[in-house]
């Protein structure tokens, strides 16, 4: 694997999930694989889980790790081709990415969408320019439209905790105080549509996702109906795709509460974190045995380690 930016970069998702679970049992089996190899983790936006879990995964494989908080510590990047750089930007992405490629064998990059220009965000221009100019294998640490390491960890979690061969998995929209990207729900939908699960998406009218990511899912505006017999509930806010990046008024009653779990099959509740308590998810759920959000975050390490292991094999 030379690129990990979506589920489409994975030859066999079942094998990758199994690899993650195997690494969880024996984290240090491949400690020599990454010897004398360096991964650079480049963040254009904040992170807790992705930064620490990918760093730990790389260390478990014996790699050296460099972290650059580009948004705080790097030069202001110019992204436009042909720009006359007589303003605030100091370094063009062409040089910045190419130089990072000189220091690293693999690069991880996080670049959120601006949520202003849908075509710009959905063209993945920042992520794709890094891939083009750095010249080494690249792993997405969340791009404008996808978060594949999160989705792989989510699938590993479902596979690990499911109690039937084909569980019902519900992605349900949740309220939030600000406009959030569609990357996590897009990505989760894309992975679930390829997994052996019954997959339902529930959201208020107006929060339809781009259908490129939801092909094969059952989609409803009725949350109660969706939750019936659910085995896993994935809670996530996202802003509207049309009008792009907007928060629509109302829908506060979409917050998941304990009483909404009654018609489920003792559902386990997931969230990628960070979570706004008592806005997206109630305290009573997060502090109950129904919540598996910490377990899910723990599995971020094995997802990252499975992906980096495949990349190291191909260096
Ligand atoms: N879920 C997730 O990606 O968390 P961070 O933004 O903290 O990395």
JSON list of N, CA and C and ligand atoms in Angstrom, two decimals, residues 46-51 110 142 147 150 272-274 300, ligand 1:
[
{"chain": "A", "resi": 46, "resn": "UNK", "atom": "N", "xyz": [-5.94, 20.70, 14.69]},
{"chain": "A", "resi": 46, "resn": "UNK", "atom": "CA", "xyz": [-5.71, 20.03, 15.98]},
{"chain": "A", "resi": 46, "resn": "UNK", "atom": "C", "xyz": [-6.04, 18.54, 15.96]},
{"chain": "A", "resi": 47, "resn": "UNK", "atom": "N", "xyz": [-5.48, 17.82, 16.93]},
{"chain": "A", "resi": 47, "resn": "UNK", "atom": "CA", "xyz": [-5.75, 16.39, 17.07]},
{"chain": "A", "resi": 47, "resn": "UNK", "atom": "C", "xyz": [-5.27, 15.91, 18.44]},
{"chain": "A", "resi": 48, "resn": "UNK", "atom": "N", "xyz": [-5.99, 14.96, 19.01]},
{"chain": "A", "resi": 48, "resn": "UNK", "atom": "CA", "xyz": [-5.52, 14.23, 20.19]},
{"chain": "A", "resi": 48, "resn": "UNK", "atom": "C", "xyz": [-5.32, 12.76, 19.82]},
{"chain": "A", "resi": 49, "resn": "UNK", "atom": "N", "xyz": [-6.43, 12.08, 19.45]},
{"chain": "A", "resi": 49, "resn": "UNK", "atom": "CA", "xyz": [-6.39, 10.64, 19.19]},
{"chain": "A", "resi": 49, "resn": "UNK", "atom": "C", "xyz": [-5.53, 10.27, 17.99]},
{"chain": "A", "resi": 50, "resn": "UNK", "atom": "N", "xyz": [-5.71, 10.98, 16.89]},
{"chain": "A", "resi": 50, "resn": "UNK", "atom": "CA", "xyz": [-5.02, 10.60, 15.66]},
{"chain": "A", "resi": 50, "resn": "UNK", "atom": "C", "xyz": [-3.52, 10.76, 15.84]},
{"chain": "A", "resi": 51, "resn": "UNK", "atom": "N", "xyz": [-3.13, 11.86, 16.48]},
{"chain": "A", "resi": 51, "resn": "UNK", "atom": "CA", "xyz": [-1.71, 12.13, 16.71]},
{"chain": "A", "resi": 51, "resn": "UNK", "atom": "C", "xyz": [-1.09, 11.03, 17.59]},
{"chain": "A", "resi": 110, "resn": "UNK", "atom": "N", "xyz": [-2.91, 15.69, 8.08]},
{"chain": "A", "resi": 110, "resn": "UNK", "atom": "CA", "xyz": [-4.28, 16.07, 8.44]},
{"chain": "A", "resi": 110, "resn": "UNK", "atom": "C", "xyz": [-4.59, 17.43, 7.85]},
{"chain": "A", "resi": 142, "resn": "UNK", "atom": "N", "xyz": [-6.95, 12.39, 8.37]},
{"chain": "A", "resi": 142, "resn": "UNK", "atom": "CA", "xyz": [-8.26, 13.03, 8.15]},
{"chain": "A", "resi": 142, "resn": "UNK", "atom": "C", "xyz": [-8.07, 14.14, 7.14]},
{"chain": "A", "resi": 147, "resn": "UNK", "atom": "N", "xyz": [-12.04, 10.24, 6.80]},
{"chain": "A", "resi": 147, "resn": "UNK", "atom": "CA", "xyz": [-11.18, 9.96, 7.96]},
{"chain": "A", "resi": 147, "resn": "UNK", "atom": "C", "xyz": [-10.99, 8.44, 8.04]},
{"chain": "A", "resi": 150, "resn": "UNK", "atom": "N", "xyz": [-9.94, 6.46, 11.26]},
{"chain": "A", "resi": 150, "resn": "UNK", "atom": "CA", "xyz": [-11.04, 6.39, 12.22]},
{"chain": "A", "resi": 150, "resn": "UNK", "atom": "C", "xyz": [-12.02, 5.28, 11.81]},
{"chain": "A", "resi": 272, "resn": "UNK", "atom": "N", "xyz": [-16.62, 9.09, 17.48]},
{"chain": "A", "resi": 272, "resn": "UNK", "atom": "CA", "xyz": [-15.19, 9.17, 17.17]},
{"chain": "A", "resi": 272, "resn": "UNK", "atom": "C", "xyz": [-14.41, 10.00, 18.19]},
{"chain": "A", "resi": 273, "resn": "UNK", "atom": "N", "xyz": [-15.11, 10.87, 18.94]},
{"chain": "A", "resi": 273, "resn": "UNK", "atom": "CA", "xyz": [-14.50, 11.82, 19.88]},
{"chain": "A", "resi": 273, "resn": "UNK", "atom": "C", "xyz": [-13.64, 12.86, 19.13]},
{"chain": "A", "resi": 274, "resn": "UNK", "atom": "N", "xyz": [-13.52, 14.09, 19.60]},
{"chain": "A", "resi": 274, "resn": "UNK", "atom": "CA", "xyz": [-14.08, 14.60, 20.84]},
{"chain": "A", "resi": 274, "resn": "UNK", "atom": "C", "xyz": [-15.60, 14.76, 20.74]},
{"chain": "A", "resi": 300, "resn": "UNK", "atom": "N", "xyz": [-7.85, 2.80, 17.80]},
{"chain": "A", "resi": 300, "resn": "UNK", "atom": "CA", "xyz": [-7.18, 3.64, 16.78]},
{"chain": "A", "resi": 300, "resn": "UNK", "atom": "C", "xyz": [-5.73, 3.19, 16.58]},
{"chain": "B", "resi": 1, "resn": "LIG", "atom": "N1", "xyz": [-11.35, 11.08, 16.34]},
{"chain": "B", "resi": 1, "resn": "LIG", "atom": "C1", "xyz": [-10.28, 11.85, 16.07]},
{"chain": "B", "resi": 1, "resn": "LIG", "atom": "O1", "xyz": [-9.79, 11.90, 14.93]},
{"chain": "B", "resi": 1, "resn": "LIG", "atom": "O2", "xyz": [-9.80, 12.52, 17.14]},
{"chain": "B", "resi": 1, "resn": "LIG", "atom": "P1", "xyz": [-8.72, 13.67, 17.05]},
{"chain": "B", "resi": 1, "resn": "LIG", "atom": "O3", "xyz": [-9.32, 14.79, 16.21]},
{"chain": "B", "resi": 1, "resn": "LIG", "atom": "O4", "xyz": [-8.45, 14.09, 18.46]},
{"chain": "B", "resi": 1, "resn": "LIG", "atom": "O5", "xyz": [-7.49, 13.14, 16.37]}
]
